[in-house]
Short mmCIF file of N, CA, C and O in Angstrom, two decimals:
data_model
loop_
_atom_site.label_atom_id
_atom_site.label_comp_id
_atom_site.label_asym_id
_atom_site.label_seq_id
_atom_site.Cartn_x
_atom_site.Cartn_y
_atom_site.Cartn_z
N UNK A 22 355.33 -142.06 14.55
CA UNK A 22 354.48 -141.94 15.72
C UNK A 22 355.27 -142.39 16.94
O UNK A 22 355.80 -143.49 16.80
N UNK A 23 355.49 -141.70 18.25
CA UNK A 23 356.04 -141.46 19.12
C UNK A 23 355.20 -142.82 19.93
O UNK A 23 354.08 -143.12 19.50
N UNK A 24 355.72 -143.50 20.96
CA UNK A 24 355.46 -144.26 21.83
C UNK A 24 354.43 -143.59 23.26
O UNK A 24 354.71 -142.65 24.00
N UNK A 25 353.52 -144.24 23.27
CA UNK A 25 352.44 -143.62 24.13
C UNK A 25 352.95 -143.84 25.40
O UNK A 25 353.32 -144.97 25.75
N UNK A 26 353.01 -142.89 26.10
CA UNK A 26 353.40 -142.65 27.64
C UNK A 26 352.95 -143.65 28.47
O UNK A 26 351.81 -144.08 28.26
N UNK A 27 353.85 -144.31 29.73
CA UNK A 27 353.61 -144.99 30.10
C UNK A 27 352.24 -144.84 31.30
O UNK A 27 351.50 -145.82 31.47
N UNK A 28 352.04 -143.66 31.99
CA UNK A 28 350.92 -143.93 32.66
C UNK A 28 350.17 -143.29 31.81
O UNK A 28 349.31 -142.92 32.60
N UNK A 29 349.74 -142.77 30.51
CA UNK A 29 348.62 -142.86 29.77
C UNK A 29 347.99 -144.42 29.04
O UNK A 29 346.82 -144.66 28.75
N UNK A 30 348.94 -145.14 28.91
CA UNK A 30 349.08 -146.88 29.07
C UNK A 30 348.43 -147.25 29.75
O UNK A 30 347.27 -147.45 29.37
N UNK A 31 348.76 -147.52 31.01
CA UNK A 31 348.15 -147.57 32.16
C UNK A 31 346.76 -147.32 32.17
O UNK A 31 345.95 -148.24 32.27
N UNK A 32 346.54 -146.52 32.11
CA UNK A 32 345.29 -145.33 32.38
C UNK A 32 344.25 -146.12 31.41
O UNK A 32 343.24 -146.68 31.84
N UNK A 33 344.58 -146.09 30.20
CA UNK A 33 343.72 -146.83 29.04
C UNK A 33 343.42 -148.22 28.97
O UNK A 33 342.43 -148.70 28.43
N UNK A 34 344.45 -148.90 29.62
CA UNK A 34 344.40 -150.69 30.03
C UNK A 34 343.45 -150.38 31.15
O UNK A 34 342.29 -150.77 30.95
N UNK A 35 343.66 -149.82 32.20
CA UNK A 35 342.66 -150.41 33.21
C UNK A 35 341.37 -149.89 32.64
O UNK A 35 340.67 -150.73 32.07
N UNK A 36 341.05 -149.01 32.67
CA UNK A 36 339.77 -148.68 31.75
C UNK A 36 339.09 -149.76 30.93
O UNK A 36 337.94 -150.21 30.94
N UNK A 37 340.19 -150.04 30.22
CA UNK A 37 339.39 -151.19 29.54
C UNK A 37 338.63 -152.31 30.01
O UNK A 37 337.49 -152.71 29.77
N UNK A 38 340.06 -152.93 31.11
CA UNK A 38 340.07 -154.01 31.79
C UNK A 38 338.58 -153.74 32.95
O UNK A 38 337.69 -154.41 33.46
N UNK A 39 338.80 -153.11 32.93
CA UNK A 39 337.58 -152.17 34.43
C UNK A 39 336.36 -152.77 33.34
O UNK A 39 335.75 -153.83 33.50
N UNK A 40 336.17 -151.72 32.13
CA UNK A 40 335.01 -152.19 31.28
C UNK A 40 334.52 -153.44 31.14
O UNK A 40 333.35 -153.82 31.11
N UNK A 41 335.40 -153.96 31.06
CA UNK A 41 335.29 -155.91 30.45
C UNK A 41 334.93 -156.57 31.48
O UNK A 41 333.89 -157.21 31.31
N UNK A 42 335.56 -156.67 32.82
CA UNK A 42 335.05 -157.10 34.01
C UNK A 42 333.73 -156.49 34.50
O UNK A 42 333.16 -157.16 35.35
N UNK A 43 333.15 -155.37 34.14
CA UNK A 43 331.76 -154.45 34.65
C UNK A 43 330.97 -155.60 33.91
O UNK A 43 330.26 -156.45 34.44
N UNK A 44 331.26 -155.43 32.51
CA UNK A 44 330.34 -156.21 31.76
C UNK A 44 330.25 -157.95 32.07
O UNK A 44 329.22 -158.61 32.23
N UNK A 45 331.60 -158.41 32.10
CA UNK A 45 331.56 -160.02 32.44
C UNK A 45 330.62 -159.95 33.92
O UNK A 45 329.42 -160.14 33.72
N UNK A 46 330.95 -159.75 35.12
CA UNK A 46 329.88 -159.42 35.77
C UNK A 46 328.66 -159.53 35.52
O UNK A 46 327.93 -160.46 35.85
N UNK A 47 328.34 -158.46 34.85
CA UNK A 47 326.90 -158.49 34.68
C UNK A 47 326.03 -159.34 33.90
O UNK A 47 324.81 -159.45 33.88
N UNK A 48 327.07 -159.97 33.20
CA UNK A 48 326.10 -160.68 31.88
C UNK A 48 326.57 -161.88 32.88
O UNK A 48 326.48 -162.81 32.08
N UNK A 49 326.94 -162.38 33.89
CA UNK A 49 326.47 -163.17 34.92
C UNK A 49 325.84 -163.21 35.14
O UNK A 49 325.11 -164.18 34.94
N UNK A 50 325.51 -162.17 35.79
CA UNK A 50 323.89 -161.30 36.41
C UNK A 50 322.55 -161.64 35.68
O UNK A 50 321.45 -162.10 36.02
N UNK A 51 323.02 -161.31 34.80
CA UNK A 51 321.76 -161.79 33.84
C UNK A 51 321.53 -163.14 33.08
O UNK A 51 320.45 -163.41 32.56
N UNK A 52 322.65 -163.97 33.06
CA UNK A 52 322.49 -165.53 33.10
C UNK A 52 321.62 -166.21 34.66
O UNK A 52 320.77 -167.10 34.69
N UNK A 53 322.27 -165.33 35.96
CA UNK A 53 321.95 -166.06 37.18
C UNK A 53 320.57 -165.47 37.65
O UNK A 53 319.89 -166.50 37.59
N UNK A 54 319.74 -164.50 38.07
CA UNK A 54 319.28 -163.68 38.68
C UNK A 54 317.91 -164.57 38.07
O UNK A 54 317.88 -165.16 36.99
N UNK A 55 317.03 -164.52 38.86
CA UNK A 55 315.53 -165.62 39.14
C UNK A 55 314.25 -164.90 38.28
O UNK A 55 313.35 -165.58 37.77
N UNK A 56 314.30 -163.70 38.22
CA UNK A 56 313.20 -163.17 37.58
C UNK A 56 313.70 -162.14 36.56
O UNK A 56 314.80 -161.60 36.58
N UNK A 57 312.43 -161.89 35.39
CA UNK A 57 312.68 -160.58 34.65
C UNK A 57 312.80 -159.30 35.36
O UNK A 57 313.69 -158.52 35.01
N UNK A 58 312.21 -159.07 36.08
CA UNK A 58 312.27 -157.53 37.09
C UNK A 58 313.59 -157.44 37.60
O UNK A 58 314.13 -156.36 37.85
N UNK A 59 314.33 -159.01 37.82
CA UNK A 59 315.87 -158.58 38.57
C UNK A 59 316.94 -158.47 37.69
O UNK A 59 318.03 -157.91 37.66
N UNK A 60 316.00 -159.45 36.72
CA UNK A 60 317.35 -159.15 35.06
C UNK A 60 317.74 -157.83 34.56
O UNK A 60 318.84 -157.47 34.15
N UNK A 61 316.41 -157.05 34.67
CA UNK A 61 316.66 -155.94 34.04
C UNK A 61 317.92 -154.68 34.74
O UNK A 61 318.12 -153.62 34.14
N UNK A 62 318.56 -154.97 35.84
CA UNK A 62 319.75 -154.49 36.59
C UNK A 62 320.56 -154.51 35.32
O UNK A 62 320.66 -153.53 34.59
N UNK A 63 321.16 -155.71 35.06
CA UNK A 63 323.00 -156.30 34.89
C UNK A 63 323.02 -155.43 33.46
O UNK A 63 324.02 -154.82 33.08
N UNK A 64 321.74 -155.49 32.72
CA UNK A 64 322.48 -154.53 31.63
C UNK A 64 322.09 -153.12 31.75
O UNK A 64 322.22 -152.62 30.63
N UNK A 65 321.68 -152.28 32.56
CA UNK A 65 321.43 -151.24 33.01
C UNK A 65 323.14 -151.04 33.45
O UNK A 65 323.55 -149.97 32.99
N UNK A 66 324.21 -151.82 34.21
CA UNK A 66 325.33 -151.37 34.58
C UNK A 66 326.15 -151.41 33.34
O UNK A 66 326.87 -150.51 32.92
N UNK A 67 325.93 -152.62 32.81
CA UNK A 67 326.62 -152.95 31.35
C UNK A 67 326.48 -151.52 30.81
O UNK A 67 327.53 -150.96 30.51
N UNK A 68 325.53 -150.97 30.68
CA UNK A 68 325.25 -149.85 29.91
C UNK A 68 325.60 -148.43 30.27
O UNK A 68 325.78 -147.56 29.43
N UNK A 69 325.70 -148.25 31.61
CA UNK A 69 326.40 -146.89 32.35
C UNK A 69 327.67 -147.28 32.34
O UNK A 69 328.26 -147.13 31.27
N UNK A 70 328.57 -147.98 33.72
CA UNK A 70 329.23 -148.40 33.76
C UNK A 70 330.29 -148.66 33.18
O UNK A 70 331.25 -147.90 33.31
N UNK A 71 330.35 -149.85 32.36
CA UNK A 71 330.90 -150.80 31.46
C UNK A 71 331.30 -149.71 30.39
O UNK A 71 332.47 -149.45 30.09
N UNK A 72 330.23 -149.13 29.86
CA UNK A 72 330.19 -147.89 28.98
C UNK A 72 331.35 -146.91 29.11
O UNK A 72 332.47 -146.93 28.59
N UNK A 73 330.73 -145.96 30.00
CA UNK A 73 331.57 -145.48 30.78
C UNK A 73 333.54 -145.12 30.47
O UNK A 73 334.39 -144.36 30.01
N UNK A 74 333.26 -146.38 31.18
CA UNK A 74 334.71 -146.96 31.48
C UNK A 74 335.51 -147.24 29.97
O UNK A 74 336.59 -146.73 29.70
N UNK A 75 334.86 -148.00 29.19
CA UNK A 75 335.57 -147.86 27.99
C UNK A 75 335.64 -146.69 26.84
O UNK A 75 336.53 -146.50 26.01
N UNK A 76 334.63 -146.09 27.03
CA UNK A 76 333.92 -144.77 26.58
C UNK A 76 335.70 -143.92 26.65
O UNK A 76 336.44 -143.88 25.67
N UNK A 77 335.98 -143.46 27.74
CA UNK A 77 337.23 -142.72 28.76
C UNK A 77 338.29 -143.33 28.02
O UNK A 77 339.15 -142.75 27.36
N UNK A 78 338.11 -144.77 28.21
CA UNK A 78 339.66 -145.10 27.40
C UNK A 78 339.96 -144.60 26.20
O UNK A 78 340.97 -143.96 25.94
N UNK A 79 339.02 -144.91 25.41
CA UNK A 79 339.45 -144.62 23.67
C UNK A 79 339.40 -142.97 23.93
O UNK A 79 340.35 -142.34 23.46
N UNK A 80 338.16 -142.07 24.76
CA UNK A 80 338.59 -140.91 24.53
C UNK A 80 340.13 -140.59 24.54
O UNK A 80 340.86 -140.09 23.68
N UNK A 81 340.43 -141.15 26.06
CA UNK A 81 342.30 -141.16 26.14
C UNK A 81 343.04 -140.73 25.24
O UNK A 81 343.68 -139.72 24.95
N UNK A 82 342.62 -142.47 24.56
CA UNK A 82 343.91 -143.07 23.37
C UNK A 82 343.69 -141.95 22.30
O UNK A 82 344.56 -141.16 21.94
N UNK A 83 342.60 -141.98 21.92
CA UNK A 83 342.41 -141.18 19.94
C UNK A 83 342.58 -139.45 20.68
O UNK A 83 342.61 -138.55 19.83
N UNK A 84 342.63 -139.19 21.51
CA UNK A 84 343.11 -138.04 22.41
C UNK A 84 344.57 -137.65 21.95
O UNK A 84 344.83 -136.64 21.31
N UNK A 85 345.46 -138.56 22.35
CA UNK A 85 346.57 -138.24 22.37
C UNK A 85 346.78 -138.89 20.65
O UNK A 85 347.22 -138.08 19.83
N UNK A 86 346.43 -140.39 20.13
CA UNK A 86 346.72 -140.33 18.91
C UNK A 86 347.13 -139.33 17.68
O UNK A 86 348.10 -139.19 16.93
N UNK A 87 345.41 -138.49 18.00
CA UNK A 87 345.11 -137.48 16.68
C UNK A 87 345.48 -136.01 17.40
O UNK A 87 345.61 -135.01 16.68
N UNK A 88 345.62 -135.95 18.60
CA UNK A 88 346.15 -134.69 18.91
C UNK A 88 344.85 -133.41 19.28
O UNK A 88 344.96 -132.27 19.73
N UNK A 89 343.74 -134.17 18.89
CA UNK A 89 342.07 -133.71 19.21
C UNK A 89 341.28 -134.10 19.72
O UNK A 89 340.95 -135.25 19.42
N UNK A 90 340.72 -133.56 20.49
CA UNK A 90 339.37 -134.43 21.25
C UNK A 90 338.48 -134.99 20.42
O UNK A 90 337.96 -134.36 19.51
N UNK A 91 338.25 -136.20 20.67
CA UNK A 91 337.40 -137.13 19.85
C UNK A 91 335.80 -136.74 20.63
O UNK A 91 335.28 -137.39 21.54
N UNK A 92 335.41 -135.90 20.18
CA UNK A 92 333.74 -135.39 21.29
C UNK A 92 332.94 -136.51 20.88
O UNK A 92 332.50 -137.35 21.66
N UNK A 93 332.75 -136.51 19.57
CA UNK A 93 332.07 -137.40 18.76
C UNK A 93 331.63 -138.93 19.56
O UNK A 93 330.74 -139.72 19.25
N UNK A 94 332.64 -139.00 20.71
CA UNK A 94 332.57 -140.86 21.17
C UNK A 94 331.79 -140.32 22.34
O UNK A 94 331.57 -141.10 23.27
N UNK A 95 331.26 -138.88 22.42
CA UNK A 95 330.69 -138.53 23.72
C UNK A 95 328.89 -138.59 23.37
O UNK A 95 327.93 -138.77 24.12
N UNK A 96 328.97 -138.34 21.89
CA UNK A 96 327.39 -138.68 21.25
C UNK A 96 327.15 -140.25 21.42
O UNK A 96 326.03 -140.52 21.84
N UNK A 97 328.04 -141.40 21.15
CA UNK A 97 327.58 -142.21 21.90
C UNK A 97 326.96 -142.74 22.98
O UNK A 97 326.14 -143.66 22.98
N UNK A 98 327.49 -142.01 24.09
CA UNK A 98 327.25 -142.18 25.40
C UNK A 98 326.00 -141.57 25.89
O UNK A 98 325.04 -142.03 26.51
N UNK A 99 326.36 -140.13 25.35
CA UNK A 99 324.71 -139.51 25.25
C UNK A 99 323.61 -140.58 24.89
O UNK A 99 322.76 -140.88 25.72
N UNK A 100 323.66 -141.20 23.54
CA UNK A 100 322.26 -141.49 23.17
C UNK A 100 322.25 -143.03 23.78
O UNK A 100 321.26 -143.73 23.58
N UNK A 101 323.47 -143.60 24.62
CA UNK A 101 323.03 -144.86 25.18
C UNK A 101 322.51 -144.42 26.94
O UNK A 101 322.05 -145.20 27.77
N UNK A 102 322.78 -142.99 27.09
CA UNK A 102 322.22 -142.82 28.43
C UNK A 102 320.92 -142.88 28.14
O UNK A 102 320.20 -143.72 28.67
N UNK A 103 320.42 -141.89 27.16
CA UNK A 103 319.28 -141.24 27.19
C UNK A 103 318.39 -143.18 26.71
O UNK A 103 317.48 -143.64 27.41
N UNK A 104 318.80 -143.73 25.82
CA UNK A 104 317.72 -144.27 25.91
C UNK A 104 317.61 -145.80 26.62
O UNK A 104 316.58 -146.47 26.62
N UNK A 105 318.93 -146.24 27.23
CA UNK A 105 318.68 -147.37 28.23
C UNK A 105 317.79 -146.83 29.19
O UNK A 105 317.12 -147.85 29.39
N UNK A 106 317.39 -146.12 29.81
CA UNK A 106 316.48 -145.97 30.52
C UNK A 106 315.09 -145.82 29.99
O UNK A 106 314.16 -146.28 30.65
N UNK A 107 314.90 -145.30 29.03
CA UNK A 107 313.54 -145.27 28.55
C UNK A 107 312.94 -146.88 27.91
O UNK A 107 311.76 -147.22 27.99
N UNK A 108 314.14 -147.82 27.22
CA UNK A 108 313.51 -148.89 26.97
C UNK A 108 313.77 -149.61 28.30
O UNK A 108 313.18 -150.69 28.25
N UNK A 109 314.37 -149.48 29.41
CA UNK A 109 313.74 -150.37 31.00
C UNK A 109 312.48 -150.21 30.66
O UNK A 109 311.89 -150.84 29.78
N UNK A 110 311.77 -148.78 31.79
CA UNK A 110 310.69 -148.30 31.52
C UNK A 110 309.80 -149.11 31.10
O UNK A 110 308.98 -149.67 31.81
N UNK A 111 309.93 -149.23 29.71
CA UNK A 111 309.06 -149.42 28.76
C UNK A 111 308.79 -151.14 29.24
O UNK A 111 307.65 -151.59 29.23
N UNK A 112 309.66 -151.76 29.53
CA UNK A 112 310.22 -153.17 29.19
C UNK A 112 309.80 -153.77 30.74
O UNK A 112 309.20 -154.82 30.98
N UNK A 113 310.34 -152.74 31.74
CA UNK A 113 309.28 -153.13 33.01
C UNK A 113 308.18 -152.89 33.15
O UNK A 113 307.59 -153.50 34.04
N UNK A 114 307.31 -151.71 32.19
CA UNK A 114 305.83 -151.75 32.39
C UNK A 114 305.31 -152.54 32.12
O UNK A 114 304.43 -152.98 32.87
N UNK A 115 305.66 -153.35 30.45
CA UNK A 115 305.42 -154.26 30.06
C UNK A 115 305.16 -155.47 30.84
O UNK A 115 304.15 -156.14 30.68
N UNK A 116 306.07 -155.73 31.67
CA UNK A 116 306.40 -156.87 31.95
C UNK A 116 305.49 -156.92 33.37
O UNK A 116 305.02 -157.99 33.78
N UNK A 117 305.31 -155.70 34.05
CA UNK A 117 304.23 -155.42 34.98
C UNK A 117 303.00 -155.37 34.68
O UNK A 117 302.20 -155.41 35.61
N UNK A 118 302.63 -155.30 33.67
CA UNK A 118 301.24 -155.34 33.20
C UNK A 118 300.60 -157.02 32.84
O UNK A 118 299.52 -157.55 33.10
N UNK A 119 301.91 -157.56 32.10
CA UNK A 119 301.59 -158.79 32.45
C UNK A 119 300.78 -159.76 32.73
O UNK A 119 299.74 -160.34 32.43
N UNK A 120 302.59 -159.69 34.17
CA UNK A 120 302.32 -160.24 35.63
C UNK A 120 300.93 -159.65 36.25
O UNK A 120 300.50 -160.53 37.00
N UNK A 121 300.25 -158.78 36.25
CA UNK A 121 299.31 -158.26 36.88
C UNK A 121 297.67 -158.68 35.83
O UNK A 121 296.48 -158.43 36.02
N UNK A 122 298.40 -159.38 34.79
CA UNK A 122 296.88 -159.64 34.32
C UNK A 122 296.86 -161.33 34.33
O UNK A 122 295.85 -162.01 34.15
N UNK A 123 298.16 -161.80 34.57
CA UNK A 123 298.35 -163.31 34.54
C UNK A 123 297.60 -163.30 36.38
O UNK A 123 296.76 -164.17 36.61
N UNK A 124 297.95 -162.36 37.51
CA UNK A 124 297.26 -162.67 38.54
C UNK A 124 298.36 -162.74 39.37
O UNK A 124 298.15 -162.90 40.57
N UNK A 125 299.74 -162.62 38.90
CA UNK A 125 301.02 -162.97 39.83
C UNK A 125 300.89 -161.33 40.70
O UNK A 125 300.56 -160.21 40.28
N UNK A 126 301.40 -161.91 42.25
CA UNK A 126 301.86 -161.01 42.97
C UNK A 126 303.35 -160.10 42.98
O UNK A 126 304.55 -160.28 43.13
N UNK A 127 302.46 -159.09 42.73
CA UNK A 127 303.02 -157.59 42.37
C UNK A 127 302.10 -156.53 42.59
O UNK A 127 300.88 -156.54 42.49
N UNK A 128 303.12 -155.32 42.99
CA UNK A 128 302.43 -154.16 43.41
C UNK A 128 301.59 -153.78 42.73
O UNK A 128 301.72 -153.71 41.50
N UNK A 129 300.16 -153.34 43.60
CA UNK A 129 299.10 -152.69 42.85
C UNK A 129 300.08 -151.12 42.00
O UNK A 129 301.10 -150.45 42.13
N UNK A 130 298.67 -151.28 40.99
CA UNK A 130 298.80 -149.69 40.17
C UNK A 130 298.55 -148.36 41.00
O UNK A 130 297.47 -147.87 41.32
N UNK A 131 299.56 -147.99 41.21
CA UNK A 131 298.82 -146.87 41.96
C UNK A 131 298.87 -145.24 41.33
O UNK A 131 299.09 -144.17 41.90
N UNK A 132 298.58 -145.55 40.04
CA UNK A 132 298.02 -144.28 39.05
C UNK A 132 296.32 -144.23 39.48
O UNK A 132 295.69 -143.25 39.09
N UNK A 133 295.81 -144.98 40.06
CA UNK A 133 294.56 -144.84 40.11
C UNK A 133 293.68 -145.31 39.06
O UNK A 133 292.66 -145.90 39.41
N UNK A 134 293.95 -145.13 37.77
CA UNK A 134 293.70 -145.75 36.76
C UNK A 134 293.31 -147.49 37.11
O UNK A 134 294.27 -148.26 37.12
N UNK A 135 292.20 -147.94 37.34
CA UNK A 135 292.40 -149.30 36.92
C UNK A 135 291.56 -149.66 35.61
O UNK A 135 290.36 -149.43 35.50
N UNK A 136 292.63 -150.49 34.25
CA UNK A 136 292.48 -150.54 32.88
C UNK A 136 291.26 -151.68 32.81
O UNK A 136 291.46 -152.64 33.55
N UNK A 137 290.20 -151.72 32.14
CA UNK A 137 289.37 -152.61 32.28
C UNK A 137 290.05 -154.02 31.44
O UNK A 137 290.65 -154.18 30.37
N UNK A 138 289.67 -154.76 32.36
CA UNK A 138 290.37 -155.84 31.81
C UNK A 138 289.25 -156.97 30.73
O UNK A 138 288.09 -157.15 31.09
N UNK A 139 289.74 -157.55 29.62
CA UNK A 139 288.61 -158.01 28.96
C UNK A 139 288.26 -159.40 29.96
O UNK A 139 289.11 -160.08 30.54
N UNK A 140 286.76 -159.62 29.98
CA UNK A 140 285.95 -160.70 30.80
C UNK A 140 287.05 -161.82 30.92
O UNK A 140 288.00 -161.62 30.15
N UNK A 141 287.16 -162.89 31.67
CA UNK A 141 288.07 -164.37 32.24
C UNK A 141 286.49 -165.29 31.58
O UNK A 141 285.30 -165.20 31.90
N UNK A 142 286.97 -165.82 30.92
CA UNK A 142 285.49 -166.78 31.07
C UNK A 142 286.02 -167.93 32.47
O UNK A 142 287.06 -168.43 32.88
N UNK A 143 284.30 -167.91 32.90
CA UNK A 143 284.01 -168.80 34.25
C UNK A 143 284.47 -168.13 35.13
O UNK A 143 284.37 -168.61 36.26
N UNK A 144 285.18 -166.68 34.99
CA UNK A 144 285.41 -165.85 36.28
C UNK A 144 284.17 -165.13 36.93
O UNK A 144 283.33 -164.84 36.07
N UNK A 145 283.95 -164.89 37.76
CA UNK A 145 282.30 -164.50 38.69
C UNK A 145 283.11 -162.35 38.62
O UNK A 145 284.18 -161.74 38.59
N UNK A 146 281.93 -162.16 38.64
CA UNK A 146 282.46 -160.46 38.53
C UNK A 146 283.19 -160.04 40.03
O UNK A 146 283.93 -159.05 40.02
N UNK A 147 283.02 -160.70 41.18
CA UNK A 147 283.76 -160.46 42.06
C UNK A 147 285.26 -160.79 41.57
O UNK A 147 286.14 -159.97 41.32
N UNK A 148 285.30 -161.72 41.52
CA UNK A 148 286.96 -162.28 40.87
C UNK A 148 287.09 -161.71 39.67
O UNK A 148 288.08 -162.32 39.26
N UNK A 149 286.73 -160.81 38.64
CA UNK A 149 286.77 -159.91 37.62
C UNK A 149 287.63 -158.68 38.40
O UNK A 149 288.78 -158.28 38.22
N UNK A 150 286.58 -158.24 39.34
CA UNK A 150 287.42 -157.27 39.93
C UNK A 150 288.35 -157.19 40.58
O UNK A 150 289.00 -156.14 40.56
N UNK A 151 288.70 -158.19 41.33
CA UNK A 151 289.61 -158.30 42.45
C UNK A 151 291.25 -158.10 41.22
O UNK A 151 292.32 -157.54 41.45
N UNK A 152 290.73 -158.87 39.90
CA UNK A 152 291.58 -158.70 38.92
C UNK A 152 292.11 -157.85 38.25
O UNK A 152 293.19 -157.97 37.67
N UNK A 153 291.33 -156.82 38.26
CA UNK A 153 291.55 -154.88 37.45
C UNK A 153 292.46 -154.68 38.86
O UNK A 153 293.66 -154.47 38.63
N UNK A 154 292.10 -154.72 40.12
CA UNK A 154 292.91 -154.27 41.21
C UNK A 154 294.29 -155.16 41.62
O UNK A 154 295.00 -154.79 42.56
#
């Protein structure tokens, strides 16, 4: 096996290095950042990003290794696009539904929908409602 070219070297180190720093970053981010709604960022980049970036490298390397495109490391990426976003989603509705039944300030629902909420005991039906809204 022949010695890998020096700016394909290159090319695959920073990639990496790029990756590792996206991610150290972020999992900062998500040690430092004050609430769940702001946490949910750092691995959203971890996950494009970070991805991404290392995703490219190994395509690179096992590129030139095996002499074939490795597509296969591209089904990865696919199924971490497709579903980091759907478990946010899921993970901020959650977490909005909550906050909105604990009483914390956050944006009203504006599906129109308001979900009946089960009775507060010692809550008066004015303060019942003010609570669905």
């Amino acid at each position: 096996m022949s010695a890998m070219p020096l700016w394909l070297d290159l090319l695959v180190s920073l990639l990496v290095v790029a990756g590792a720093a996206i991610a150290l970053i972020a999992s900062m981010g998500l040690l430092t950042l004050p609430s769940f709604f702001t946490r949910t960022h750092p691995p959203a980049m971890i996950a494009t990003l970070a991805c991404w970036c290392i995703l490219h490298a190994a395509f690179a390397y096992f590129w030139w290794a095996t002499g074939s495109a490795p597509l296969r490391l591209y089904l990865i990426a696919f199924f971490v696009a497709i579903t980091v976003p759907i478990t946010s989603v899921f993970l901020l509705r959650a977490a909005l539904f909550r906050a909105r039944r604990a009483g914390a300030d956050v944006p009203p629902n504006l599906s129109g929908h308001a979900r009946a909420l089960p009775p507060q005991a010692g809550a008066s039906g004015q303060e019942q409602h003010a609570a669905r809204d």
